[in-house]
C-alpha atoms as one frame of an Amber mdcrd trajectory, in Angstrom:
protein
   0.000   0.000   0.000   1.292   3.448  -0.968  -1.723   5.334   0.415  -4.919
   4.779   2.389  -7.167   2.259   0.648 -10.818   3.372   0.397 -12.919   0.320
  -0.489 -15.335   0.934  -3.397 -17.373  -2.296  -3.322 -18.088  -5.381  -1.237
 -14.866  -7.394  -1.010 -16.599 -10.794  -0.968 -14.827 -14.111  -1.405 -11.093
 -14.142  -2.033 -10.445 -15.207  -5.632 -10.456 -19.004  -5.838  -7.385 -18.888
  -8.089  -5.384 -17.120  -5.356  -4.020 -19.264  -2.528  -2.411 -16.410  -0.570
  -2.544 -12.631  -0.394  -0.397 -10.169   1.587  -1.393  -6.612   2.487   1.317
  -4.342   3.936   0.388  -0.876   5.132   3.940   0.179   5.947   2.793   1.246
   9.413   1.268   4.403   7.914  -1.704   3.479   5.753  -5.235   2.348   6.586
  -8.052   0.374   4.960 -11.400   2.195   5.089 -14.439   0.035   4.335 -16.914
   2.798   3.358 -19.747   0.634   4.772 -19.079  -2.200   2.316 -18.838  -5.887
   3.314 -15.508  -7.486   4.151 -13.595 -10.449   2.769 -14.167 -14.211   3.066
 -11.190 -16.593   3.221 -11.843 -20.197   2.162 -10.194 -23.359   3.430  -6.706
 -23.630   1.912  -6.349 -19.880   1.426  -4.328 -17.452   3.534  -4.475 -13.708
   4.104  -1.542 -11.844   5.669  -2.014  -8.354   7.102   1.128  -6.496   8.151
   1.656  -2.988   9.504  -1.806  -1.604   8.668  -2.451   1.509  10.754  -6.208
   0.953  11.007  -8.902  -1.220   9.458 -12.312   0.364   9.875 -15.638   1.267
   8.315 -16.804  -2.131   7.059 -20.413  -3.251   7.308 -20.171  -6.291   9.562
 -17.082  -8.466   9.813 -13.929  -7.352   8.064 -12.859 -11.004   7.796 -14.869
 -14.228   7.667 -12.177 -16.864   7.927 -12.245 -20.558   7.090  -8.567 -20.597
   6.089  -5.533 -18.964   7.692  -5.076 -15.321   8.625  -1.657 -13.972   9.654
  -1.476 -10.589  11.400   1.395  -8.347  12.516   1.352  -4.821  13.951  -2.148
  -3.761  12.842  -5.258  -2.228  14.453  -8.779  -3.544  13.866 -11.874  -1.377
  14.318 -14.054  -4.055  12.669 -14.940  -7.523  13.885 -13.499 -10.850  12.716
 -15.320 -14.162  12.460 -12.745 -16.941  12.704 -13.627 -20.597  12.188 -10.118
 -21.886  11.561  -6.703 -20.327  12.315  -5.434 -16.842  13.107  -1.702 -16.379
  13.728  -0.872 -13.181  15.608   2.885 -12.954  15.123   3.548  -9.390  16.252
   7.057  -8.040  15.806   8.959  -7.247  19.001   8.287  -3.648  20.013   5.066
  -3.449  17.960   1.384  -3.860  18.915  -1.609  -5.551  17.332  -4.921  -4.225
  18.686  -8.492  -5.510  18.392 -11.115  -2.886  19.229 -13.991  -5.041  17.955
 -15.016  -8.606  18.718 -13.540 -11.848  17.478 -16.194 -14.556  17.132 -16.269
 -18.015  15.605 -16.848 -21.719  16.026 -13.921 -23.928  17.075 -11.439 -21.272
  15.950  -7.785 -21.137  16.982  -5.794 -17.980  17.715  -2.032 -18.495  18.044
  -0.143 -15.609  19.649   3.545 -15.053  18.866   6.072 -17.646  17.773   9.546
 -17.942  19.282  10.993 -15.051  17.250   8.072 -12.672  17.834   7.645 -10.936
  21.188   5.301  -8.034  20.428   2.121  -7.051  22.244  -1.450  -8.135  21.449
  -4.318  -6.148  22.986  -7.923  -7.363  23.067 -10.245  -4.427  23.820 -13.383
  -6.321  22.765 -14.824  -9.747  23.558 -13.405 -12.956  22.129 -15.620 -16.038
  21.784 -15.687 -19.324  19.904 -11.883 -19.433  19.743  -9.129 -21.030  21.787
  -6.158 -18.747  22.429  -2.586 -19.983  22.783   0.094 -17.524  23.870   3.635
 -18.696  23.136   5.613 -15.491  23.614   5.363 -11.715  23.945   2.695  -9.811
  25.848  -1.095 -10.111  25.914  -3.508  -7.619  27.474  -7.080  -8.875  27.847
  -9.401  -5.912  28.467 -12.688  -7.652  27.607 -14.310 -11.048  28.154 -12.849
 -14.241  26.752 -15.488 -16.941  26.412 -13.332 -19.975  25.835  -9.971 -21.381
  26.883  -6.470 -19.941  26.813  -3.087 -21.666  27.126  -0.417 -19.271  28.423
   2.827 -21.053  27.597   5.301 -18.171  27.401   5.566 -14.427  27.844   3.471
 -12.058  29.947  -0.314 -12.172  30.212  -2.471  -9.570  31.979  -6.254  -9.609
  32.307  -7.572  -6.241  33.397 -10.759  -5.514  35.355 -13.055  -6.325  32.406
 -10.952  -9.271  31.251 -13.109 -12.085  32.587 -12.182 -15.565  31.362 -15.249
 -17.785  31.051 -13.292 -20.965  30.487  -9.976 -22.522  31.514  -6.702 -20.623
  31.699  -3.750 -23.013  31.608  -0.407 -21.533  32.675   2.799 -23.407  31.939
   6.467 -22.557  31.449   7.088 -25.500  29.138   8.601 -23.300  26.433  11.124
 -21.779  28.867  10.031 -18.195  28.162   9.432 -17.008  31.744   5.657 -17.301
  31.747   3.968 -14.676  33.939   0.183 -14.369  34.254  -1.625 -11.669  36.220
  -5.393 -11.913  36.662  -7.425  -8.833  37.637 -10.837 -10.364  36.876 -12.734
 -13.632  37.294 -11.410 -16.872  35.819 -13.742 -19.870  35.721 -10.879 -22.378
  36.044  -7.139 -21.894  36.498  -4.846 -24.813  35.731  -1.348 -23.793  36.788
   1.229 -26.309  35.596   4.194 -23.930  35.794   5.135 -20.289  35.494   4.188
 -17.471  37.857   0.586 -16.531  38.609  -0.548 -13.355  40.386  -4.157 -12.661
  41.357  -4.947  -9.049  42.277  -8.739  -9.133  41.912 -11.608 -11.381  40.875
 -12.476 -14.955  41.746 -10.476 -17.861  40.351 -11.676 -21.448  40.278  -9.249
 -24.341  40.638  -8.767 -27.161  38.134
C-alpha cells in the first residue's frame, strides 16, 4: 500500500485462483471500508495483514475466515469471524490491537512464535476461539469466552478481562511465563510459570 485504501465495493470471497494474499500498510496506511462488506477466506487460502495503521468502516465483519489469517502490527476497528486459524505474530516492540469482537466456532488464535515478542491487545470480547500464547505480551481488556493456554511471555487480564473458560499456565517453552489476573477466571490450571491474582475470583482445576 502506498496510500490509504478506500474500499469501493463489497470485497466478498477471495479469488479461488489465489491461494495467498499479503497486504502491507507500511505502518502508515489504513483500509477504510466505506460501509461495504468485508472479505471471506476459504479453506486452503491465507491472508496476511502487516503494519496496517487501522482497518475500519466495514459493514459487519472485516474477515470471515475458514482458512488462515496472519497478522502483525495492525489495528482492527471491525470484527473478525474466525472458524479456523489466526496467527498473531507481532514483531517485538510493535502492537496488534483488536477494538472489535472476534467470534467463531472452534477457531484457533495463536499468539507469537519464538521469534516474535510483540504485544497483542484485546479491547473487545473474544468467543468461539481457543487462544494460545507462546511469547510476547497479551492484554485482555474484555471477556474471553473460551480457553487460553499461556505457555510463554506475559499475560495480563484487566478488570473487564473475565475468562469464562480454563486458563492453563505453563512454562514448558522456557520463556518465563507470567500471568496476572485482575478479573474472574472460571478455572485456572497452573502447571508452571508465575501466577498473580490481584482481583476477581479464580476457580481451581
